[in-house]
C-alpha positions as MATLAB code, in Angstrom:
seq = 'MSSAGAAASPALAAELEGLERALHCPQVRADHERLAALLDEDFNEIGSSGQCYGREAALEEIPLERAQVVIESDQYAVWMLAEGLAQVRYRSRYHVDDQPQRWVLRSSLWRQHSTGWRMVFHQGTPEAR';
ca = [
      13.168   10.175    1.169;
      12.722   13.127   -1.504;
      10.009   13.401   -4.026;
       8.902   15.860   -6.710;
       5.901   17.879   -5.983;
       4.651   19.491   -2.751;
       4.050   18.033    0.539;
       0.541   17.017    1.307;
      -1.213   19.024    3.922;
      -1.219   17.357    7.452;
      -4.789   16.414    7.171;
      -4.221   14.683    3.671;
      -1.348   13.046    4.819;
      -2.949   11.377    7.865;
      -5.800   10.443    5.725;
      -3.772    8.830    2.961;
      -1.739    7.169    5.722;
      -4.742    5.883    7.468;
      -5.758    4.305    4.035;
      -2.632    2.710    3.417;
      -2.487    1.229    7.102;
      -6.131    0.038    6.481;
      -4.708   -2.110    3.499;
      -2.398   -3.456    5.894;
      -5.016   -4.729    8.233;
      -6.194   -8.591    7.924;
      -9.649   -7.592    8.344;
      -9.598   -5.015    5.317;
      -7.413   -7.599    3.386;
      -9.817  -10.442    3.853;
     -12.928   -8.563    2.795;
     -13.347   -8.305   -0.929;
     -15.970   -5.540   -0.855;
     -13.645   -3.159    1.328;
     -10.574   -4.257   -0.665;
     -12.240   -3.421   -3.917;
     -13.251    0.030   -2.635;
      -9.670    0.921   -1.983;
      -8.115   -0.243   -5.100;
      -8.686    1.957   -8.357;
     -10.213    0.184  -11.431;
      -6.910    0.959  -12.986;
      -4.962   -0.555  -10.140;
      -1.650   -2.457  -10.775;
       1.445   -3.388   -8.894;
       4.769   -4.552   -8.956;
       5.520   -6.401   -6.041;
       8.541   -6.579   -3.855;
       9.104  -10.144   -5.407;
       9.330   -8.568   -8.588;
       5.927   -9.912   -9.822;
       3.405   -7.665  -11.562;
      -0.397   -7.685  -10.605;
      -3.404   -6.315  -11.966;
      -6.704   -5.355   -9.920;
      -8.275   -8.676  -10.461;
      -5.167  -10.701   -9.419;
      -4.773   -8.584   -6.390;
      -8.389   -8.957   -5.343;
      -8.061  -12.776   -5.656;
      -4.725  -13.046   -3.896;
      -4.704  -10.743   -1.202;
      -7.644  -12.114    0.734;
      -5.864  -15.576    0.402;
      -2.784  -14.408    2.552;
      -2.215  -16.205    5.955;
      -3.802  -14.476    9.101;
      -0.665  -14.627   11.107;
       0.978  -12.258    8.759;
       1.565   -8.778   10.548;
       2.478   -5.513    8.777;
       4.582   -3.196   10.364;
       5.168    0.304    8.536;
       6.879    3.493    9.449;
       8.537    6.624    7.826;
       5.552    7.741    5.995;
       5.850   10.764    3.512;
       2.932   12.049    1.149;
       3.393   14.373   -1.718;
       0.909   15.865   -3.992;
       1.802   15.191   -7.686;
      -0.802   16.858   -9.173;
      -4.591   17.917   -8.528;
      -6.160   14.897   -7.262;
      -3.136   12.644   -7.394;
      -0.944   11.852   -4.265;
       2.295    9.616   -3.691;
       2.674    7.832   -0.383;
       6.279    6.666    0.426;
       7.063    4.377    3.504;
       8.659    1.249    4.414;
       7.247   -1.774    5.735;
       7.995   -5.376    6.777;
       6.035   -8.644    7.337;
       6.090  -10.518   10.519;
       5.383  -14.101    9.574;
       4.716  -16.122   12.695;
       6.171  -13.455   14.843;
       9.630  -13.591   12.770;
      10.503  -10.071   11.292;
      11.298  -10.404    7.478;
      13.394   -7.808    5.625;
      12.266   -4.070    5.268;
      10.722   -3.100    1.983;
      10.493    0.374    0.627;
       6.768    1.204   -0.532;
       5.617    3.724   -3.112;
       1.613    4.005   -3.965;
      -0.373    6.515   -6.173;
      -3.599    7.503   -4.930;
      -6.317    8.967   -7.228;
      -9.224   11.287   -5.869;
     -12.724   10.272   -7.016;
     -15.952   11.764   -5.917;
     -16.126    8.667   -3.481;
     -12.811    9.392   -1.970;
      -8.994    8.300   -2.443;
      -8.376    5.034   -4.250;
      -4.930    3.538   -4.968;
      -3.991    3.238   -8.568;
      -0.449    1.945   -8.343;
       1.841    0.192   -5.737;
       5.439   -0.711   -5.790;
       7.758   -2.555   -3.477;
      11.376   -2.620   -3.390;
      13.463   -4.602   -0.805;
      15.692   -2.323    1.191;
      19.303   -2.213    0.507;
      21.233   -3.927    3.249;
];
């Protein structure tokens, strides 16, 4: 995957990948306070379903997901787009009741705040077969 901007430093790439992976953990997804700390006030998402979500909808719906859902992800790439703004790209797929679902290409924008990095935008697009 290529992108505009410069590749992030290895330390920052590891930090942002870790934050993305935290958002895949059922414990974080079920914890409204932790989830809210990771999503920017301006957060919005275009889901792989084609539905659009704002921050409040995400904070309401994500904790309601079934605990049996496991999220697998790989192929992370992190790019600096501007000072304090990074893009994380990767692919993921859900495993529902131990059944792997279709791969989805993911892109997130992370904004740096005085308290740390927060996701401001996320998009999922089903991978071409």
